[in-house]
């Protein structure tokens, strides 16, 4: 199973995500999109940025992870995504979170996404679609990763 995270905090956020999802559904079979949720920006220095809409999509493909990644980048670019600085507000962010059991650690592409285990805005929508999916690195399921995060949150 391939997992893609969707995020937008500039412009017509819902439309950006819905449009992108239909494009991703063009190359992932059995595509499913989670609920689209509003989330506060997570990350140092982002406190005053506009709120995000986030969602997660899952599907299947025989494309290699790098080919998926290139398609995601092309969809972002077509949505007018600018990259003036790291974590800048964006019309559309598409992150490849998981690609089955594959692990990749290259300069421009890491799979699984190195920060997804700490991100409620990814784990919560993903738990709606695939709670029993396993992270190949930790061996934990999405439900277990989310529970672990909840424990950490409550101190
Ligand atoms: N993406 C980030 C950094 N912080 N916070 C939320 N709530 N949603 C995001 O999609 C997000 C973020 C980097 O891509
Ligand atoms: Mg991102
Ligand atoms: Mg990104």
PDB file of C-alpha atoms and ligand atoms in Angstrom:
ATOM      1  CA  UNK A   1       0.000   0.000   0.000  1.00  0.00           C
ATOM      2  CA  UNK A   2       1.142   3.507  -0.879  1.00  0.00           C
ATOM      3  CA  UNK A   3       0.318   6.376   1.511  1.00  0.00           C
ATOM      4  CA  UNK A   4       0.283  10.022   0.383  1.00  0.00           C
ATOM      5  CA  UNK A   5      -0.279  12.970   2.742  1.00  0.00           C
ATOM      6  CA  UNK A   6      -2.078  16.067   1.458  1.00  0.00           C
ATOM      7  CA  UNK A   7      -1.710  19.530   2.985  1.00  0.00           C
ATOM      8  CA  UNK A   8      -2.702  23.078   2.057  1.00  0.00           C
ATOM      9  CA  UNK A   9      -2.645  26.348   3.969  1.00  0.00           C
ATOM     10  CA  UNK A  10      -2.913  28.907   1.144  1.00  0.00           C
ATOM     11  CA  UNK A  11      -5.769  29.661  -1.249  1.00  0.00           C
ATOM     12  CA  UNK A  12      -8.821  27.480  -1.741  1.00  0.00           C
ATOM     13  CA  UNK A  13      -7.452  24.743   0.478  1.00  0.00           C
ATOM     14  CA  UNK A  14     -10.250  22.209   0.083  1.00  0.00           C
ATOM     15  CA  UNK A  15     -10.321  22.561  -3.683  1.00  0.00           C
ATOM     16  CA  UNK A  16      -6.525  22.105  -3.861  1.00  0.00           C
ATOM     17  CA  UNK A  17      -6.752  18.857  -1.913  1.00  0.00           C
ATOM     18  CA  UNK A  18      -9.787  17.487  -3.750  1.00  0.00           C
ATOM     19  CA  UNK A  19      -8.251  18.310  -7.153  1.00  0.00           C
ATOM     20  CA  UNK A  20      -4.913  16.776  -6.181  1.00  0.00           C
ATOM     21  CA  UNK A  21      -6.649  13.654  -4.856  1.00  0.00           C
ATOM     22  CA  UNK A  22      -8.369  13.097  -8.174  1.00  0.00           C
ATOM     23  CA  UNK A  23      -5.009  13.370  -9.941  1.00  0.00           C
ATOM     24  CA  UNK A  24      -3.372  10.931  -7.523  1.00  0.00           C
ATOM     25  CA  UNK A  25      -6.315   8.571  -8.027  1.00  0.00           C
ATOM     26  CA  UNK A  26      -5.288   8.586 -11.713  1.00  0.00           C
ATOM     27  CA  UNK A  27      -2.180   6.532 -10.944  1.00  0.00           C
ATOM     28  CA  UNK A  28      -3.047   4.737  -7.668  1.00  0.00           C
ATOM     29  CA  UNK A  29      -5.628   1.992  -8.024  1.00  0.00           C
ATOM     30  CA  UNK A  30      -8.226   1.333  -5.305  1.00  0.00           C
ATOM     31  CA  UNK A  31      -7.576   4.910  -4.172  1.00  0.00           C
ATOM     32  CA  UNK A  32      -9.280   6.081  -0.966  1.00  0.00           C
ATOM     33  CA  UNK A  33      -9.148   9.547   0.597  1.00  0.00           C
ATOM     34  CA  UNK A  34      -9.614  10.188   4.324  1.00  0.00           C
ATOM     35  CA  UNK A  35     -11.700  12.961   5.798  1.00  0.00           C
ATOM     36  CA  UNK A  36     -10.184  16.405   5.234  1.00  0.00           C
ATOM     37  CA  UNK A  37      -9.378  17.930   8.638  1.00  0.00           C
ATOM     38  CA  UNK A  38      -8.325  21.406   9.765  1.00  0.00           C
ATOM     39  CA  UNK A  39      -5.110  21.413  11.794  1.00  0.00           C
ATOM     40  CA  UNK A  40      -2.923  24.031  13.459  1.00  0.00           C
ATOM     41  CA  UNK A  41       0.538  24.354  11.894  1.00  0.00           C
ATOM     42  CA  UNK A  42       3.061  22.036  13.547  1.00  0.00           C
ATOM     43  CA  UNK A  43       6.718  23.036  13.676  1.00  0.00           C
ATOM     44  CA  UNK A  44       9.058  25.622  15.122  1.00  0.00           C
ATOM     45  CA  UNK A  45       8.372  29.136  13.868  1.00  0.00           C
ATOM     46  CA  UNK A  46       5.097  28.197  12.157  1.00  0.00           C
ATOM     47  CA  UNK A  47       2.829  29.261  15.054  1.00  0.00           C
ATOM     48  CA  UNK A  48       1.510  32.318  13.196  1.00  0.00           C
ATOM     49  CA  UNK A  49       1.078  30.631   9.819  1.00  0.00           C
ATOM     50  CA  UNK A  50      -2.429  30.029   8.485  1.00  0.00           C
ATOM     51  CA  UNK A  51      -4.208  26.787   9.505  1.00  0.00           C
ATOM     52  CA  UNK A  52      -3.904  23.732   7.294  1.00  0.00           C
ATOM     53  CA  UNK A  53      -6.333  21.389   5.765  1.00  0.00           C
ATOM     54  CA  UNK A  54      -4.806  17.907   5.818  1.00  0.00           C
ATOM     55  CA  UNK A  55      -5.879  14.531   4.482  1.00  0.00           C
ATOM     56  CA  UNK A  56      -4.319  11.187   3.611  1.00  0.00           C
ATOM     57  CA  UNK A  57      -4.839   8.995   0.566  1.00  0.00           C
ATOM     58  CA  UNK A  58      -4.015   5.319   0.096  1.00  0.00           C
ATOM     59  CA  UNK A  59      -3.853   3.122  -2.980  1.00  0.00           C
ATOM     60  CA  UNK A  60      -1.868   0.556  -4.898  1.00  0.00           C
ATOM     61  CA  UNK A  61       0.615   0.835  -7.757  1.00  0.00           C
ATOM     62  CA  UNK A  62       3.496  -0.957  -9.439  1.00  0.00           C
ATOM     63  CA  UNK A  63       5.278   2.362  -9.950  1.00  0.00           C
ATOM     64  CA  UNK A  64       8.600   2.702  -8.146  1.00  0.00           C
ATOM     65  CA  UNK A  65       8.627   5.128  -5.179  1.00  0.00           C
ATOM     66  CA  UNK A  66      10.778   7.599  -7.082  1.00  0.00           C
ATOM     67  CA  UNK A  67       8.296   7.622  -9.965  1.00  0.00           C
ATOM     68  CA  UNK A  68       5.470   8.264  -7.485  1.00  0.00           C
ATOM     69  CA  UNK A  69       7.509  11.053  -5.909  1.00  0.00           C
ATOM     70  CA  UNK A  70       8.097  12.689  -9.298  1.00  0.00           C
ATOM     71  CA  UNK A  71       4.390  12.605 -10.084  1.00  0.00           C
ATOM     72  CA  UNK A  72       3.591  14.194  -6.726  1.00  0.00           C
ATOM     73  CA  UNK A  73       6.117  16.959  -7.364  1.00  0.00           C
ATOM     74  CA  UNK A  74       4.573  17.638 -10.778  1.00  0.00           C
ATOM     75  CA  UNK A  75       1.075  17.927  -9.252  1.00  0.00           C
ATOM     76  CA  UNK A  76       2.412  20.362  -6.612  1.00  0.00           C
ATOM     77  CA  UNK A  77       4.106  22.447  -9.296  1.00  0.00           C
ATOM     78  CA  UNK A  78       0.909  22.580 -11.374  1.00  0.00           C
ATOM     79  CA  UNK A  79      -0.931  23.848  -8.272  1.00  0.00           C
ATOM     80  CA  UNK A  80       1.437  26.837  -8.239  1.00  0.00           C
ATOM     81  CA  UNK A  81       3.507  25.583  -5.317  1.00  0.00           C
ATOM     82  CA  UNK A  82       6.293  28.027  -4.502  1.00  0.00           C
ATOM     83  CA  UNK A  83       9.279  27.132  -2.330  1.00  0.00           C
ATOM     84  CA  UNK A  84      10.617  30.503  -1.145  1.00  0.00           C
ATOM     85  CA  UNK A  85      11.905  28.938   2.110  1.00  0.00           C
ATOM     86  CA  UNK A  86      11.524  25.697   4.075  1.00  0.00           C
ATOM     87  CA  UNK A  87       7.987  25.139   5.427  1.00  0.00           C
ATOM     88  CA  UNK A  88       6.633  28.273   3.694  1.00  0.00           C
ATOM     89  CA  UNK A  89       2.822  28.412   3.457  1.00  0.00           C
ATOM     90  CA  UNK A  90       1.785  26.369   0.449  1.00  0.00           C
ATOM     91  CA  UNK A  91      -1.134  25.882  -1.921  1.00  0.00           C
ATOM     92  CA  UNK A  92      -0.376  22.171  -1.959  1.00  0.00           C
ATOM     93  CA  UNK A  93       2.014  19.790  -0.247  1.00  0.00           C
ATOM     94  CA  UNK A  94       2.032  16.135  -1.276  1.00  0.00           C
ATOM     95  CA  UNK A  95       4.274  13.872   0.771  1.00  0.00           C
ATOM     96  CA  UNK A  96       5.005  10.228   0.069  1.00  0.00           C
ATOM     97  CA  UNK A  97       4.643   8.685   3.530  1.00  0.00           C
ATOM     98  CA  UNK A  98       4.902   4.942   2.921  1.00  0.00           C
ATOM     99  CA  UNK A  99       5.434   2.693  -0.101  1.00  0.00           C
ATOM    100  CA  UNK A 100       4.773  -0.822   1.154  1.00  0.00           C
ATOM    101  CA  UNK A 101       7.843  -2.269   2.833  1.00  0.00           C
ATOM    102  CA  UNK A 102      10.280  -0.118   0.874  1.00  0.00           C
ATOM    103  CA  UNK A 103      12.826   2.023   2.700  1.00  0.00           C
ATOM    104  CA  UNK A 104      14.755   4.755   0.886  1.00  0.00           C
ATOM    105  CA  UNK A 105      17.248   7.179   2.402  1.00  0.00           C
ATOM    106  CA  UNK A 106      18.472   9.525  -0.284  1.00  0.00           C
ATOM    107  CA  UNK A 107      19.215  13.230  -0.276  1.00  0.00           C
ATOM    108  CA  UNK A 108      15.854  14.288  -1.738  1.00  0.00           C
ATOM    109  CA  UNK A 109      13.666  11.307  -0.872  1.00  0.00           C
ATOM    110  CA  UNK A 110      13.209   9.407   2.366  1.00  0.00           C
ATOM    111  CA  UNK A 111      10.604   6.647   2.660  1.00  0.00           C
ATOM    112  CA  UNK A 112       8.988   6.123   5.092  1.00  0.00           C
ATOM    113  CA  UNK A 113       8.690   9.879   5.608  1.00  0.00           C
ATOM    114  CA  UNK A 114      11.140  10.584   8.475  1.00  0.00           C
ATOM    115  CA  UNK A 115       8.673  12.628  10.574  1.00  0.00           C
ATOM    116  CA  UNK A 116       5.342  10.913   9.982  1.00  0.00           C
ATOM    117  CA  UNK A 117       5.426   8.995  13.286  1.00  0.00           C
ATOM    118  CA  UNK A 118       5.282  12.290  15.197  1.00  0.00           C
ATOM    119  CA  UNK A 119       2.549  13.887  13.092  1.00  0.00           C
ATOM    120  CA  UNK A 120      -0.997  13.553  14.301  1.00  0.00           C
ATOM    121  CA  UNK A 121      -2.197  15.325  11.134  1.00  0.00           C
ATOM    122  CA  UNK A 122      -0.897  12.286   9.182  1.00  0.00           C
ATOM    123  CA  UNK A 123      -1.524   9.420  11.645  1.00  0.00           C
ATOM    124  CA  UNK A 124      -5.097  10.343  12.528  1.00  0.00           C
ATOM    125  CA  UNK A 125      -6.478  10.399   8.964  1.00  0.00           C
ATOM    126  CA  UNK A 126      -4.352   7.357   8.077  1.00  0.00           C
ATOM    127  CA  UNK A 127      -5.748   5.445  11.063  1.00  0.00           C
ATOM    128  CA  UNK A 128      -9.210   6.025   9.599  1.00  0.00           C
ATOM    129  CA  UNK A 129      -8.179   4.245   6.362  1.00  0.00           C
ATOM    130  CA  UNK A 130      -5.590   1.659   7.417  1.00  0.00           C
ATOM    131  CA  UNK A 131      -5.210   1.262  11.206  1.00  0.00           C
ATOM    132  CA  UNK A 132      -3.472  -2.127  10.861  1.00  0.00           C
ATOM    133  CA  UNK A 133      -0.903  -1.031   8.289  1.00  0.00           C
ATOM    134  CA  UNK A 134       2.636  -1.591   9.608  1.00  0.00           C
ATOM    135  CA  UNK A 135       5.515   0.857   9.529  1.00  0.00           C
ATOM    136  CA  UNK A 136       8.394  -1.237   8.095  1.00  0.00           C
ATOM    137  CA  UNK A 137      10.957   0.618  10.241  1.00  0.00           C
ATOM    138  CA  UNK A 138       9.463   0.305  13.746  1.00  0.00           C
ATOM    139  CA  UNK A 139       7.206  -2.683  13.042  1.00  0.00           C
ATOM    140  CA  UNK A 140       4.358  -0.782  14.728  1.00  0.00           C
ATOM    141  CA  UNK A 141       0.882  -0.394  13.239  1.00  0.00           C
ATOM    142  CA  UNK A 142      -0.614   3.004  12.513  1.00  0.00           C
ATOM    143  CA  UNK A 143      -2.954   2.554  15.477  1.00  0.00           C
ATOM    144  CA  UNK A 144       0.014   1.802  17.728  1.00  0.00           C
ATOM    145  CA  UNK A 145       1.951   4.819  16.441  1.00  0.00           C
ATOM    146  CA  UNK A 146      -1.080   7.035  17.098  1.00  0.00           C
ATOM    147  CA  UNK A 147      -1.584   5.613  20.600  1.00  0.00           C
ATOM    148  CA  UNK A 148       2.091   6.185  21.337  1.00  0.00           C
ATOM    149  CA  UNK A 149       1.724   9.809  20.233  1.00  0.00           C
ATOM    150  CA  UNK A 150      -1.323  10.294  22.456  1.00  0.00           C
ATOM    151  CA  UNK A 151       0.600   9.009  25.466  1.00  0.00           C
ATOM    152  CA  UNK A 152       3.469  11.390  24.658  1.00  0.00           C
ATOM    153  CA  UNK A 153       1.005  14.302  24.318  1.00  0.00           C
ATOM    154  CA  UNK A 154      -0.532  13.735  27.724  1.00  0.00           C
ATOM    155  CA  UNK A 155       2.965  13.901  29.251  1.00  0.00           C
TER     156      UNK A 155
HETATM  157  N1  LIG B   1       3.319  20.410   7.058  1.00  0.00           N
HETATM  158  C1  LIG B   1       4.546  20.776   7.396  1.00  0.00           C
HETATM  159  C2  LIG B   1       4.859  21.434   8.654  1.00  0.00           C
HETATM  160  N2  LIG B   1       3.748  21.586   9.513  1.00  0.00           N
HETATM  161  N3  LIG B   1       1.478  21.351  10.069  1.00  0.00           N
HETATM  162  C3  LIG B   1       0.241  20.927   9.747  1.00  0.00           C
HETATM  163  N4  LIG B   1      -0.747  21.073  10.619  1.00  0.00           N
HETATM  164  N5  LIG B   1      -0.015  20.333   8.539  1.00  0.00           N
HETATM  165  C4  LIG B   1       0.967  20.156   7.614  1.00  0.00           C
HETATM  166  O1  LIG B   1       0.696  19.594   6.521  1.00  0.00           O
HETATM  167  C5  LIG B   1       2.285  20.588   7.930  1.00  0.00           C
HETATM  168  C6  LIG B   1       2.496  21.193   9.180  1.00  0.00           C
HETATM  169  C7  LIG B   1       5.684  20.523   6.473  1.00  0.00           C
HETATM  170  O2  LIG B   1       5.308  20.031   5.274  1.00  0.00           O
HETATM  171 MG1  LIG B   2       5.055  18.139   4.265  1.00  0.00          MG
HETATM  172 MG1  LIG B   3       6.448  18.123   1.048  1.00  0.00          MG
END
